[in-house]
Amino acid sequence: MSYLVLARKYRPRNFSEMVGQEHVVQALTNALTQQRLHHAYLFTGTRGVGKTTVSRILAKSLNCQGADGQGGITAQPCGVCPACTAIDSGRFPDYTELDAASNRGVDEVQGLLEQAVYKPVQGRFKVFMIDEVHMLTNQAFNAMLKTLEEPPEYLKFVLATTDPQKVPVTVLSRCLQFNLRPMAPETVLEHLTHVLAQESVPAEPQALRLLARAARGSMRDALSLTDQAIAFGCGQLQEAGVRQMLGAVDRSYIFRLIEALALGDGASVVDTAEALRTHGLSAAATLEDMCAVLQRMAVLQAVPQRASASDADPEAQETARLAQLLPADETQLLYSICLHGRGELGLAPDEYAALTMALLRPLAFKPAGFVPGTLEKKTLAPAPVQPASPVAPPPPRAPESLPEPRPEPAPAPVSAPPPPAPTIALPVRSLEEVAQPLPVEPPQAQEVPPAPPAAAPAVVALPVHEAPAPSERLQPLPAAAKALAADSFEPSAEGAFWHATVQQLIASEAITALVSQLALQSQLVQRAGDAWTLRVEAQSLNQAVARERLRAALQAAGHASVLDIEVGPVTDTPARRNAAAASARQRAAQAVVEQDPLVQALVRDYDAKILPGSVKPL
């Protein structure tokens, strides 16, 4: 006797044997019980989820005669009457299956519809089942529309497809549509355990988990892989054999990679990637399994109480340990890198080289002070806090349309702290009330003594100004308000020189990308011969590679050969000077438009307004 494969041997014979499609089973069972039968059904879903199986069970339910030959339409076909046995064996004359993949023309559909005029020979209903219906041509769809809409009372249509988007809406509107969902790995694992128990085949739980994951939601694929694994393992299922058959990556490599990335150990990452190459394990499977583990880690980090739900999985404990080892933000970053890295494997000449690059990419985002092999990260030291002194409340931020305030001399120090002063709110004015602003000149470098690198800018008390009357022109804000503007800066002794030097390096393309940003965002604190000291606010800009390239560019230009960069607050950088100059040009252009007689006439006579952002300097 020939061997019958597991996928056919354990095909469900009734609705109670269906696995993982409870929503479809419930709807069809209730419809059969209440005799509310539609004339056309459309079953959609990926391969191996039970579309053809549901069609055959539905045909048996419609034509079942019962064990005593007196039965009627039922949701529980007996499976022993002539109609049920004939449908199971594929020789029932009133049940016709048409494969639309090989019979997709209008002639084949027309030949099928010609049988619709004849009543059933043995059964209660004629059932036409068209598999892969989306493969039919447009002419074939048009030929069946009329019969599909108003078939004889004894005719039922059952359509099945894996791609419902290709089915015309005129067909979809004539059918009841049921979407059969892909099955969860846990559902597949439970069914495989039941099948192998019936077959008396010994199997390791982890081997079944590998088969359930490899099936990707298809029960037929799971049973087919199980058949192959039984043959590969000579009658038994062991984890090592199933993993070798599937070419799956051992999860120990995955855990090793994630732990090395969490610790910043690049050498271990490269060694593990080379081990994957040596054993011939798939690079795409490695990134796929890493995504699966990282997804579970992210769930555990967001919902820690879910850890108890996966205690049956032997990998759950290791996953929970890594979830505590890797920060949540780095877990999300690593998941995104692995997910997008799969698409880059085909672009590289060597997929293992692409795998190594994808795995090393998270290490490029580690802080500069990170020590490999530890979880401690270098953090910026807080800025020194000046002794508490009473200061006046800072004035409100100046509107962008106001002219840039000119710096005022700092007031003389007072011996006693002034009493608290109320905050003065400036009135909001319309555009025409702020006409004819003061001319603005780009700020020039001032000869001021350099401030100590580590000292924070001193905070001084500012006098409180009286609020101007509505009829008066708005006065420039005090100098302290200048620090609140995004494009303001405090000129330093070395500011103009460093600005000119950086602009020259950028113009000659001696520095680009991250190096140019480092130069633009830094402040020249001190020059001592060939040794220069810069200060930058963002630690992410203070990278070793960018620092060395900036030093080489300065040395090539005849400047510093020794460069020291510290992290701290800055007040005068080339970027701030550029922003201040751009803001000055913008205000000058705004002033030209506001002072134009025609514009003033439109504002005065027609209550016109200048749209913010519509004025650009040439």
Coordinates of C-alpha atoms in Angstrom, one line a residue:
M1 CA 0.0 0.0 0.0
S2 CA 1.4 3.4 -1.0
Y3 CA 2.2 5.9 1.7
L4 CA -0.2 8.8 2.3
V5 CA 1.4 12.1 3.2
L6 CA 0.5 13.7 6.5
A7 CA -1.1 16.7 4.9
R8 CA -3.6 14.5 3.1
K9 CA -4.0 11.9 5.8
Y10 CA -4.9 14.5 8.5
R11 CA -7.0 16.8 6.3
P12 CA -10.1 17.8 8.4
R13 CA -13.2 15.9 7.5
N14 CA -15.7 18.2 9.4
F15 CA -15.8 21.6 11.0
S16 CA -14.9 20.3 14.4
E17 CA -11.5 19.2 13.1
M18 CA -10.6 22.5 11.6
V19 CA -7.6 24.2 13.4
G20 CA -7.1 28.0 13.7
Q21 CA -10.1 29.2 11.7
E22 CA -12.7 29.5 14.4
H23 CA -14.2 32.7 12.9
V24 CA -15.0 31.0 9.6
V25 CA -16.2 27.8 11.2
Q26 CA -18.6 29.7 13.5
A27 CA -20.1 31.7 10.7
L28 CA -20.7 28.7 8.4
T29 CA -22.0 26.5 11.3
N30 CA -24.6 29.1 12.3
A31 CA -25.6 29.6 8.6
L32 CA -26.1 25.9 8.1
T33 CA -28.0 25.5 11.4
Q34 CA -30.4 28.4 10.6
Q35 CA -30.7 27.4 6.9
R36 CA -29.5 30.9 5.9
L37 CA -27.5 29.8 2.9
H38 CA -25.9 32.1 0.4
H39 CA -25.5 31.1 -3.2
A40 CA -21.8 32.1 -3.5
Y41 CA -18.9 32.0 -1.1
L42 CA -15.3 33.4 -1.5
F43 CA -12.5 32.0 0.7
T44 CA -9.3 34.0 0.8
G45 CA -6.0 33.4 2.5
T46 CA -2.4 32.3 2.1
R47 CA -1.4 28.8 1.0
G48 CA -2.2 25.9 3.2
V49 CA -4.7 27.5 5.6
G50 CA -7.7 25.4 4.6
K51 CA -9.6 27.0 1.7
T52 CA -10.1 23.8 -0.3
T53 CA -10.8 21.9 2.9
V54 CA -13.6 24.3 4.0
S55 CA -15.1 24.0 0.5
R56 CA -15.3 20.3 0.7
I57 CA -16.7 20.3 4.2
L58 CA -19.3 22.8 3.1
A59 CA -20.2 20.6 0.1
K60 CA -20.7 17.6 2.4
S61 CA -22.8 19.6 4.8
L62 CA -25.1 20.6 2.0
N63 CA -25.4 17.1 0.6
C64 CA -25.1 14.9 3.7
Q65 CA -27.8 12.2 3.8
G66 CA -27.0 11.0 7.3
A67 CA -26.0 7.5 8.5
D68 CA -29.6 6.3 8.1
G69 CA -30.2 8.1 4.7
Q70 CA -32.8 10.4 6.2
G71 CA -30.6 13.4 7.1
G72 CA -30.8 16.9 5.7
I73 CA -28.6 20.0 5.6
T74 CA -26.4 19.9 8.7
A75 CA -23.3 21.6 10.2
Q76 CA -21.9 18.2 11.2
P77 CA -21.7 15.9 8.2
C78 CA -21.7 12.2 9.1
G79 CA -18.8 11.2 6.9
V80 CA -20.3 7.7 6.2
C81 CA -23.1 8.4 3.8
P82 CA -22.5 7.9 0.1
A83 CA -22.4 11.7 -0.5
C84 CA -19.8 12.3 2.2
T85 CA -17.5 9.4 1.2
A86 CA -17.8 10.3 -2.5
I87 CA -16.8 13.9 -1.9
D88 CA -13.9 12.8 0.3
S89 CA -12.7 10.5 -2.5
G90 CA -13.2 13.1 -5.2
R91 CA -15.8 11.2 -7.3
F92 CA -19.1 13.0 -6.4
P93 CA -20.8 14.0 -9.6
D94 CA -22.5 17.0 -8.2
Y95 CA -19.3 18.5 -6.7
T96 CA -17.0 20.0 -9.4
E97 CA -13.6 21.5 -8.7
L98 CA -12.1 23.7 -11.4
D99 CA -8.4 24.8 -11.2
A100 CA -8.5 28.3 -12.6
A101 CA -4.7 28.4 -12.9
S102 CA -4.8 25.9 -15.8
N103 CA -8.4 26.5 -16.9
R104 CA -8.5 30.3 -17.0
G105 CA -10.1 31.0 -20.4
V106 CA -13.7 31.9 -21.2
D107 CA -14.2 28.5 -22.9
E108 CA -13.5 26.5 -19.8
V109 CA -15.8 28.7 -17.7
Q110 CA -18.5 28.5 -20.3
G111 CA -18.3 24.7 -20.3
L112 CA -18.7 24.7 -16.5
L113 CA -21.7 27.0 -16.6
E114 CA -23.4 24.8 -19.2
Q115 CA -23.7 22.2 -16.5
A116 CA -25.7 24.6 -14.3
V117 CA -28.9 24.0 -16.2
Y118 CA -29.0 20.4 -15.1
K119 CA -30.3 19.5 -11.7
P120 CA -28.2 17.5 -9.3
V121 CA -27.8 13.8 -10.1
Q122 CA -27.3 12.3 -6.6
G123 CA -27.0 15.2 -4.1
R124 CA -29.2 18.0 -2.9
F125 CA -27.1 20.8 -4.4
K126 CA -24.6 21.2 -7.2
V127 CA -21.4 22.8 -5.9
F128 CA -19.0 24.5 -8.3
M129 CA -15.6 25.1 -6.6
I130 CA -13.2 27.4 -8.6
D131 CA -9.7 27.4 -7.0
E132 CA -7.3 30.3 -7.6
V133 CA -10.1 32.2 -9.1
H134 CA -8.0 35.3 -9.5
M135 CA -6.2 33.6 -12.4
L136 CA -9.3 33.8 -14.6
T137 CA -9.3 36.2 -17.5
N138 CA -11.5 39.3 -17.7
Q139 CA -13.6 37.6 -20.3
A140 CA -14.1 34.6 -18.1
F141 CA -15.1 36.7 -15.2
N142 CA -17.6 38.5 -17.4
A143 CA -19.0 35.3 -18.7
M144 CA -19.9 34.0 -15.2
L145 CA -21.3 37.2 -13.7
K146 CA -24.9 36.7 -14.6
T147 CA -25.0 33.1 -13.4
L148 CA -23.0 34.0 -10.3
E149 CA -25.6 36.7 -9.4
E150 CA -28.8 34.6 -10.0
P151 CA -27.9 30.9 -10.0
P152 CA -30.6 28.2 -9.9
E153 CA -31.7 27.4 -6.4
Y154 CA -29.9 24.0 -6.4
L155 CA -26.5 25.6 -7.4
K156 CA -23.8 26.9 -5.0
F157 CA -20.6 28.7 -6.0
V158 CA -17.4 28.4 -3.9
L159 CA -14.5 30.5 -5.0
A160 CA -11.0 30.3 -3.4
T161 CA -8.0 32.6 -4.0
T162 CA -4.7 33.7 -2.5
D163 CA -4.9 37.1 -4.0
P164 CA -8.3 38.7 -3.6
Q165 CA -7.0 42.1 -4.9
K166 CA -7.0 40.7 -8.4
V167 CA -10.7 39.6 -8.2
P168 CA -13.0 42.1 -9.9
V169 CA -15.3 44.0 -7.5
T170 CA -18.2 42.9 -9.6
V171 CA -17.4 39.3 -8.4
L172 CA -16.7 40.3 -4.8
S173 CA -20.0 42.0 -4.5
R174 CA -21.8 38.8 -5.4
C175 CA -20.1 36.6 -2.8
L176 CA -19.9 36.2 1.0
Q177 CA -16.2 36.7 1.7
F178 CA -14.3 34.8 4.4
N179 CA -10.6 35.5 5.1
L180 CA -8.8 32.5 6.5
R181 CA -5.9 33.8 8.6
P182 CA -2.4 32.5 8.9
M183 CA -2.0 30.3 11.9
A184 CA 0.1 31.2 14.9
P185 CA 3.2 29.1 15.6
E186 CA 1.6 28.0 18.9
T187 CA -1.4 26.6 17.0
V188 CA 0.8 24.8 14.5
L189 CA 2.9 23.4 17.3
E190 CA -0.1 22.0 19.2
H191 CA -1.5 20.3 16.0
L192 CA 1.9 18.8 15.1
T193 CA 2.2 17.4 18.6
H194 CA -1.2 15.7 18.2
V195 CA -0.4 14.4 14.7
L196 CA 3.0 12.9 15.8
A197 CA 1.3 11.3 18.8
Q198 CA -1.1 9.6 16.5
E199 CA 1.8 8.5 14.3
S200 CA 3.9 7.3 17.3
V201 CA 6.9 9.4 16.1
P202 CA 9.2 10.6 18.9
A203 CA 9.9 14.3 18.7
E204 CA 11.8 16.9 20.7
P205 CA 9.7 20.0 21.6
Q206 CA 12.4 22.4 20.3
A207 CA 12.4 20.5 16.9
L208 CA 8.6 21.0 16.7
R209 CA 9.0 24.7 17.5
L210 CA 11.5 25.1 14.6
L211 CA 9.0 23.4 12.2
A212 CA 6.1 25.6 13.5
R213 CA 8.1 28.8 12.9
A214 CA 9.4 27.6 9.5
A215 CA 5.8 26.9 8.3
R216 CA 5.0 30.7 8.5
G217 CA 1.3 30.2 9.3
S218 CA 0.6 27.4 6.8
M219 CA -0.5 24.1 8.3
R220 CA 0.1 22.2 5.0
D221 CA 3.6 23.5 5.0
A222 CA 4.1 22.4 8.6
L223 CA 2.9 18.9 7.8
S224 CA 5.0 18.7 4.7
L225 CA 8.1 19.8 6.6
T226 CA 7.3 17.2 9.3
D227 CA 7.2 14.5 6.7
Q228 CA 10.6 15.6 5.4
A229 CA 12.0 15.8 8.9
I230 CA 10.8 12.3 9.8
A231 CA 12.6 11.0 6.7
F232 CA 15.7 13.0 7.5
G233 CA 15.8 11.8 11.1
C234 CA 15.0 8.2 10.2
G235 CA 11.7 8.1 12.0
Q236 CA 12.4 10.6 14.8
L237 CA 12.6 14.4 15.2
Q238 CA 15.6 15.8 16.9
E239 CA 16.4 19.5 17.2
A240 CA 19.9 19.2 15.6
G241 CA 18.6 17.2 12.6
V242 CA 15.6 19.6 12.0
R243 CA 17.9 22.6 12.3
Q244 CA 20.3 21.1 9.8
M245 CA 17.5 20.2 7.5
L246 CA 16.0 23.7 7.6
G247 CA 19.3 25.5 7.5
A248 CA 18.2 27.4 10.6
V249 CA 20.6 29.4 12.6
D250 CA 21.3 28.1 16.1
R251 CA 19.7 30.5 18.6
S252 CA 22.9 30.4 20.6
Y253 CA 24.6 32.5 17.8
I254 CA 21.7 35.0 18.0
F255 CA 22.0 35.4 21.7
R256 CA 25.7 35.7 21.4
L257 CA 25.4 38.5 18.8
I258 CA 22.8 40.5 20.8
E259 CA 24.8 40.2 24.0
A260 CA 28.0 41.3 22.2
L261 CA 26.2 44.3 20.7
A262 CA 24.8 45.2 24.1
L263 CA 28.3 45.2 25.6
G264 CA 29.8 47.0 22.6
D265 CA 32.2 44.1 21.9
G266 CA 32.9 44.5 18.2
A267 CA 35.5 41.7 18.2
S268 CA 32.9 39.1 19.4
V269 CA 30.5 40.3 16.8
V270 CA 33.0 39.8 14.0
D271 CA 34.1 36.4 15.3
T272 CA 30.5 35.2 15.5
A273 CA 29.8 36.5 11.9
E274 CA 32.8 34.6 10.7
A275 CA 31.6 31.5 12.5
L276 CA 28.3 31.8 10.7
R277 CA 30.2 31.9 7.4
T278 CA 32.3 28.9 8.3
H279 CA 29.2 26.8 9.1
G280 CA 27.4 28.0 6.0
L281 CA 24.5 29.4 7.9
S282 CA 22.2 31.9 6.1
A283 CA 22.8 35.6 6.7
A284 CA 19.2 36.4 6.0
A285 CA 18.0 33.8 8.5
T286 CA 20.4 35.3 11.0
L287 CA 18.9 38.7 10.7
E288 CA 15.4 37.3 10.6
D289 CA 15.9 35.3 13.9
M290 CA 17.5 38.4 15.5
C291 CA 14.4 40.4 14.6
A292 CA 12.2 37.7 16.2
V293 CA 14.3 37.7 19.4
L294 CA 14.5 41.5 19.6
Q295 CA 10.7 41.7 19.1
R296 CA 10.2 39.5 22.2
M297 CA 12.7 41.5 24.1
A298 CA 10.9 44.8 23.3
V299 CA 7.6 43.3 24.5
L300 CA 9.3 42.2 27.7
Q301 CA 10.8 45.6 28.2
A302 CA 7.4 47.4 27.6
V303 CA 5.2 44.8 29.4
P304 CA 7.3 42.9 32.0
Q305 CA 4.3 40.9 33.2
R306 CA 4.3 39.0 29.8
A307 CA 7.4 37.1 30.9
S308 CA 5.3 34.5 32.8
A309 CA 3.3 33.7 29.7
S310 CA 6.3 32.3 27.8
D311 CA 7.9 30.2 30.6
A312 CA 7.3 27.0 28.6
D313 CA 9.8 28.2 26.0
P314 CA 13.3 27.2 27.0
E315 CA 14.6 30.3 25.3
A316 CA 12.4 32.6 27.3
Q317 CA 14.9 32.9 30.2
E318 CA 17.7 33.9 27.9
T319 CA 15.5 36.4 26.1
A320 CA 14.5 37.9 29.5
R321 CA 18.1 38.2 30.5
L322 CA 19.0 40.1 27.3
A323 CA 16.0 42.3 27.7
Q324 CA 17.5 43.5 31.0
L325 CA 20.9 43.8 29.5
L326 CA 20.0 46.0 26.5
P327 CA 18.3 49.4 26.9
A328 CA 14.9 49.7 25.4
D329 CA 15.9 52.5 22.9
E330 CA 18.9 50.4 21.7
T331 CA 16.6 47.4 21.3
Q332 CA 14.4 49.4 18.9
L333 CA 17.4 50.7 17.0
L334 CA 18.9 47.2 16.6
Y335 CA 15.6 45.8 15.5
S336 CA 15.3 48.5 12.8
I337 CA 18.8 47.9 11.6
C338 CA 18.3 44.1 11.4
L339 CA 15.0 44.6 9.6
H340 CA 16.4 46.9 7.0
G341 CA 19.7 45.0 6.8
R342 CA 17.8 42.0 5.2
G343 CA 17.1 44.2 2.2
E344 CA 20.7 45.2 1.9
L345 CA 22.1 41.6 1.6
G346 CA 21.2 41.3 -2.0
L347 CA 22.9 44.6 -2.8
A348 CA 26.3 43.5 -1.5
P349 CA 28.7 41.2 -3.5
D350 CA 29.1 39.1 -0.3
E351 CA 26.1 38.6 1.9
Y352 CA 28.3 37.8 5.0
A353 CA 30.2 41.1 4.5
A354 CA 26.8 42.9 4.4
L355 CA 25.8 40.9 7.5
T356 CA 28.9 42.1 9.3
M357 CA 28.3 45.7 8.3
A358 CA 24.7 45.6 9.5
L359 CA 25.8 44.1 12.9
L360 CA 28.6 46.7 13.3
R361 CA 26.3 49.6 12.5
P362 CA 24.8 49.8 16.1
L363 CA 28.3 50.1 17.5
A364 CA 28.7 53.4 15.5
F365 CA 26.0 54.9 17.6
K366 CA 27.7 54.1 20.9
P367 CA 29.0 57.2 22.8
A368 CA 32.6 58.2 22.4
G369 CA 33.4 57.4 26.0
F370 CA 31.8 53.9 26.0
V371 CA 34.1 51.2 27.3
P372 CA 33.6 47.8 25.5
G373 CA 32.6 45.0 27.8
T374 CA 30.8 47.2 30.2
L375 CA 27.3 48.7 30.5
E376 CA 28.5 52.0 31.9
K377 CA 28.3 54.9 29.4
K378 CA 30.1 58.1 29.6
T379 CA 27.9 61.0 30.6
L380 CA 28.5 64.7 30.4
A381 CA 29.6 66.3 33.7
P382 CA 27.1 68.9 34.8
A383 CA 28.2 72.5 34.3
P384 CA 29.6 74.2 37.4
V385 CA 26.8 76.1 39.2
Q386 CA 27.5 79.7 40.2
P387 CA 26.7 80.8 43.7
A388 CA 23.0 81.7 44.0
S389 CA 22.5 85.4 43.5
P390 CA 19.3 87.4 43.1
V391 CA 18.7 88.2 39.5
A392 CA 15.8 90.0 37.8
P393 CA 13.4 87.8 35.8
P394 CA 14.5 87.5 32.2
P395 CA 12.6 89.6 29.7
P396 CA 10.3 87.9 27.2
R397 CA 11.6 86.6 23.9
A398 CA 11.7 89.2 21.2
P399 CA 9.5 88.7 18.1
E400 CA 11.3 87.7 14.9
S401 CA 10.2 90.9 13.2
L402 CA 11.8 93.2 15.7
P403 CA 15.3 94.6 14.9
E404 CA 18.1 92.9 16.8
P405 CA 18.7 94.6 20.1
R406 CA 22.1 96.2 20.6
P407 CA 24.1 95.2 23.6
E408 CA 23.9 97.4 26.6
P409 CA 26.8 97.9 29.1
A410 CA 26.5 95.7 32.2
P411 CA 25.4 97.7 35.2
A412 CA 27.7 98.4 38.0
P413 CA 27.8 95.8 40.7
V414 CA 25.6 96.5 43.7
S415 CA 26.4 95.8 47.3
A416 CA 22.9 94.7 48.4
P417 CA 20.6 92.5 46.4
P418 CA 17.8 94.4 44.7
P419 CA 14.2 93.6 45.7
P420 CA 12.3 91.2 43.4
A421 CA 10.9 93.0 40.4
P422 CA 7.7 92.1 38.5
T423 CA 8.0 90.7 35.0
I424 CA 7.2 93.2 32.4
A425 CA 5.2 91.9 29.4
L426 CA 5.8 93.7 26.1
P427 CA 2.6 94.5 24.2
V428 CA 1.9 92.6 21.0
R429 CA 1.8 95.0 18.0
S430 CA 0.6 94.6 14.5
L431 CA 2.9 94.8 11.5
E432 CA 2.2 98.4 10.6
E433 CA 3.0 99.6 14.1
V434 CA 6.5 98.2 13.8
A435 CA 7.3 99.9 10.5
Q436 CA 10.7 101.5 9.9
P437 CA 12.9 99.4 12.2
L438 CA 16.4 100.4 13.1
P439 CA 19.1 99.5 10.6
V440 CA 20.9 96.3 11.6
E441 CA 24.6 95.7 11.1
P442 CA 26.3 92.3 11.4
P443 CA 27.9 92.1 14.8
Q444 CA 31.7 92.7 14.8
A445 CA 34.2 90.9 16.9
Q446 CA 35.1 92.8 20.1
E447 CA 38.4 92.7 21.9
V448 CA 37.4 91.1 25.2
P449 CA 39.5 89.0 27.4
P450 CA 39.0 85.2 26.9
A451 CA 36.8 83.6 29.5
P452 CA 38.1 80.6 31.4
P453 CA 37.1 77.4 29.6
A454 CA 35.4 75.7 32.5
A455 CA 33.6 78.8 33.9
A456 CA 30.0 79.3 33.1
P457 CA 28.9 82.8 31.9
A458 CA 28.2 85.1 34.8
V459 CA 24.7 86.1 35.5
V460 CA 24.2 89.7 36.5
A461 CA 21.1 91.6 37.6
L462 CA 19.4 93.8 35.0
P463 CA 17.4 96.9 35.6
V464 CA 13.7 96.8 35.0
H465 CA 12.4 99.0 32.2
E466 CA 9.0 100.6 32.2
A467 CA 6.6 99.3 29.7
P468 CA 6.3 101.7 26.7
A469 CA 3.1 103.4 25.9
P470 CA 1.1 102.0 23.0
S471 CA 1.9 105.0 20.8
E472 CA 5.7 104.8 21.4
R473 CA 8.1 102.7 19.2
L474 CA 9.2 99.5 20.8
Q475 CA 12.6 99.9 22.4
P476 CA 15.4 97.4 22.0
L477 CA 15.4 94.7 24.6
P478 CA 18.2 94.5 27.2
A479 CA 21.2 92.5 26.4
A480 CA 20.1 89.5 28.5
A481 CA 17.2 88.9 26.0
K482 CA 19.8 88.5 23.3
A483 CA 20.9 85.2 24.7
L484 CA 17.3 83.9 24.4
A485 CA 17.3 84.2 20.6
A486 CA 18.4 81.1 18.6
D487 CA 20.5 83.2 16.3
S488 CA 22.3 85.3 19.0
F489 CA 25.9 85.0 20.3
E490 CA 28.2 86.8 22.6
P491 CA 31.3 88.0 20.7
S492 CA 34.6 86.6 22.1
A493 CA 38.2 87.5 21.5
E494 CA 38.8 84.6 19.2
G495 CA 35.4 84.4 17.6
A496 CA 36.0 86.4 14.5
F497 CA 39.3 84.7 13.8
W498 CA 37.8 81.2 14.2
H499 CA 34.8 82.1 12.1
A500 CA 37.0 83.3 9.2
T501 CA 39.2 80.1 9.5
V502 CA 36.2 77.8 9.4
Q503 CA 34.7 79.5 6.5
Q504 CA 38.0 79.3 4.6
L505 CA 38.2 75.5 5.3
I506 CA 34.7 74.9 4.2
A507 CA 35.1 77.0 1.0
S508 CA 38.2 75.0 0.0
E509 CA 36.4 71.7 0.9
A510 CA 39.1 70.8 3.3
I511 CA 36.4 69.7 5.8
T512 CA 33.0 68.3 5.0
A513 CA 30.0 66.4 6.6
L514 CA 30.5 65.7 10.3
V515 CA 33.9 67.4 10.4
S516 CA 32.4 70.7 9.2
Q517 CA 29.6 70.5 11.7
L518 CA 32.2 70.0 14.5
A519 CA 34.0 73.1 13.3
L520 CA 30.8 75.2 12.9
Q521 CA 29.3 74.2 16.3
S522 CA 32.6 74.7 18.3
Q523 CA 34.1 77.8 20.0
L524 CA 37.7 78.7 19.9
V525 CA 38.6 79.1 23.6
Q526 CA 42.4 79.5 23.5
R527 CA 45.4 79.5 21.2
A528 CA 48.8 78.7 22.7
G529 CA 51.1 78.5 19.7
D530 CA 50.3 75.4 17.7
A531 CA 48.0 74.0 20.5
W532 CA 44.4 75.2 20.1
T533 CA 41.5 74.5 22.5
L534 CA 37.9 74.2 21.2
R535 CA 34.7 73.8 23.1
V536 CA 31.5 72.0 21.8
E537 CA 28.1 71.5 23.4
A538 CA 27.1 68.1 21.8
Q539 CA 29.1 65.1 22.8
S540 CA 28.0 63.3 19.6
L541 CA 30.0 65.7 17.6
N542 CA 33.2 65.0 19.6
Q543 CA 34.1 61.8 17.7
A544 CA 37.7 60.7 17.4
V545 CA 37.6 60.4 13.6
A546 CA 36.1 63.9 13.2
R547 CA 38.5 65.4 15.7
E548 CA 41.5 64.0 13.9
R549 CA 40.3 65.1 10.5
L550 CA 39.7 68.7 11.7
R551 CA 43.2 68.7 13.3
A552 CA 44.8 67.5 10.0
A553 CA 42.9 70.2 8.0
L554 CA 44.0 72.9 10.4
Q555 CA 47.6 71.7 10.2
A556 CA 47.5 71.6 6.4
A557 CA 46.2 75.2 6.4
G558 CA 49.2 76.3 8.5
H559 CA 47.4 76.6 11.8
A560 CA 47.3 74.3 14.8
S561 CA 49.0 70.9 14.9
V562 CA 47.6 70.0 18.4
L563 CA 43.9 70.2 18.9
D564 CA 42.1 69.7 22.2
I565 CA 38.2 69.6 22.3
E566 CA 36.3 69.8 25.5
V567 CA 32.5 69.6 26.1
G568 CA 30.7 72.5 27.6
P569 CA 28.5 75.6 27.0
V570 CA 29.4 77.8 24.1
T571 CA 28.5 81.4 23.3
D572 CA 30.4 82.3 20.1
T573 CA 30.5 79.7 17.3
P574 CA 30.7 80.1 13.5
A575 CA 27.2 78.6 13.3
R576 CA 25.8 81.2 15.6
R577 CA 27.5 84.0 13.7
N578 CA 26.2 82.6 10.4
A579 CA 22.7 82.4 11.9
A580 CA 22.9 86.0 13.2
A581 CA 24.1 87.3 9.8
A582 CA 21.2 85.5 8.1
S583 CA 18.8 86.8 10.6
A584 CA 20.1 90.3 10.0
R585 CA 19.7 90.0 6.3
Q586 CA 16.1 88.7 6.8
R587 CA 15.2 91.6 9.0
A588 CA 16.7 94.0 6.5
A589 CA 14.7 92.5 3.7
Q590 CA 11.6 92.7 5.9
A591 CA 12.3 96.4 6.6
V592 CA 12.6 97.1 2.9
V593 CA 9.2 95.6 2.2
E594 CA 7.6 97.3 5.2
Q595 CA 9.0 100.7 4.2
D596 CA 7.8 100.4 0.6
P597 CA 5.1 103.1 0.0
L598 CA 2.8 100.8 -1.9
V599 CA 2.9 98.2 0.8
Q600 CA 2.2 100.8 3.5
A601 CA -0.8 102.0 1.4
L602 CA -2.2 98.5 1.1
V603 CA -1.8 97.9 4.8
R604 CA -3.4 101.3 5.6
D605 CA -6.3 101.3 3.1
Y606 CA -7.1 97.6 2.7
D607 CA -6.0 96.1 6.0
A608 CA -3.5 93.9 4.2
K609 CA -1.0 91.7 5.9
I610 CA 2.4 90.4 4.9
L611 CA 2.4 86.6 5.1
P612 CA 5.1 85.4 7.5
G613 CA 7.9 83.6 5.7
S614 CA 7.0 85.1 2.3
V615 CA 9.8 87.7 2.4
K616 CA 13.3 86.3 1.5
P617 CA 16.5 88.2 1.2
L618 CA 18.2 88.1 -2.2

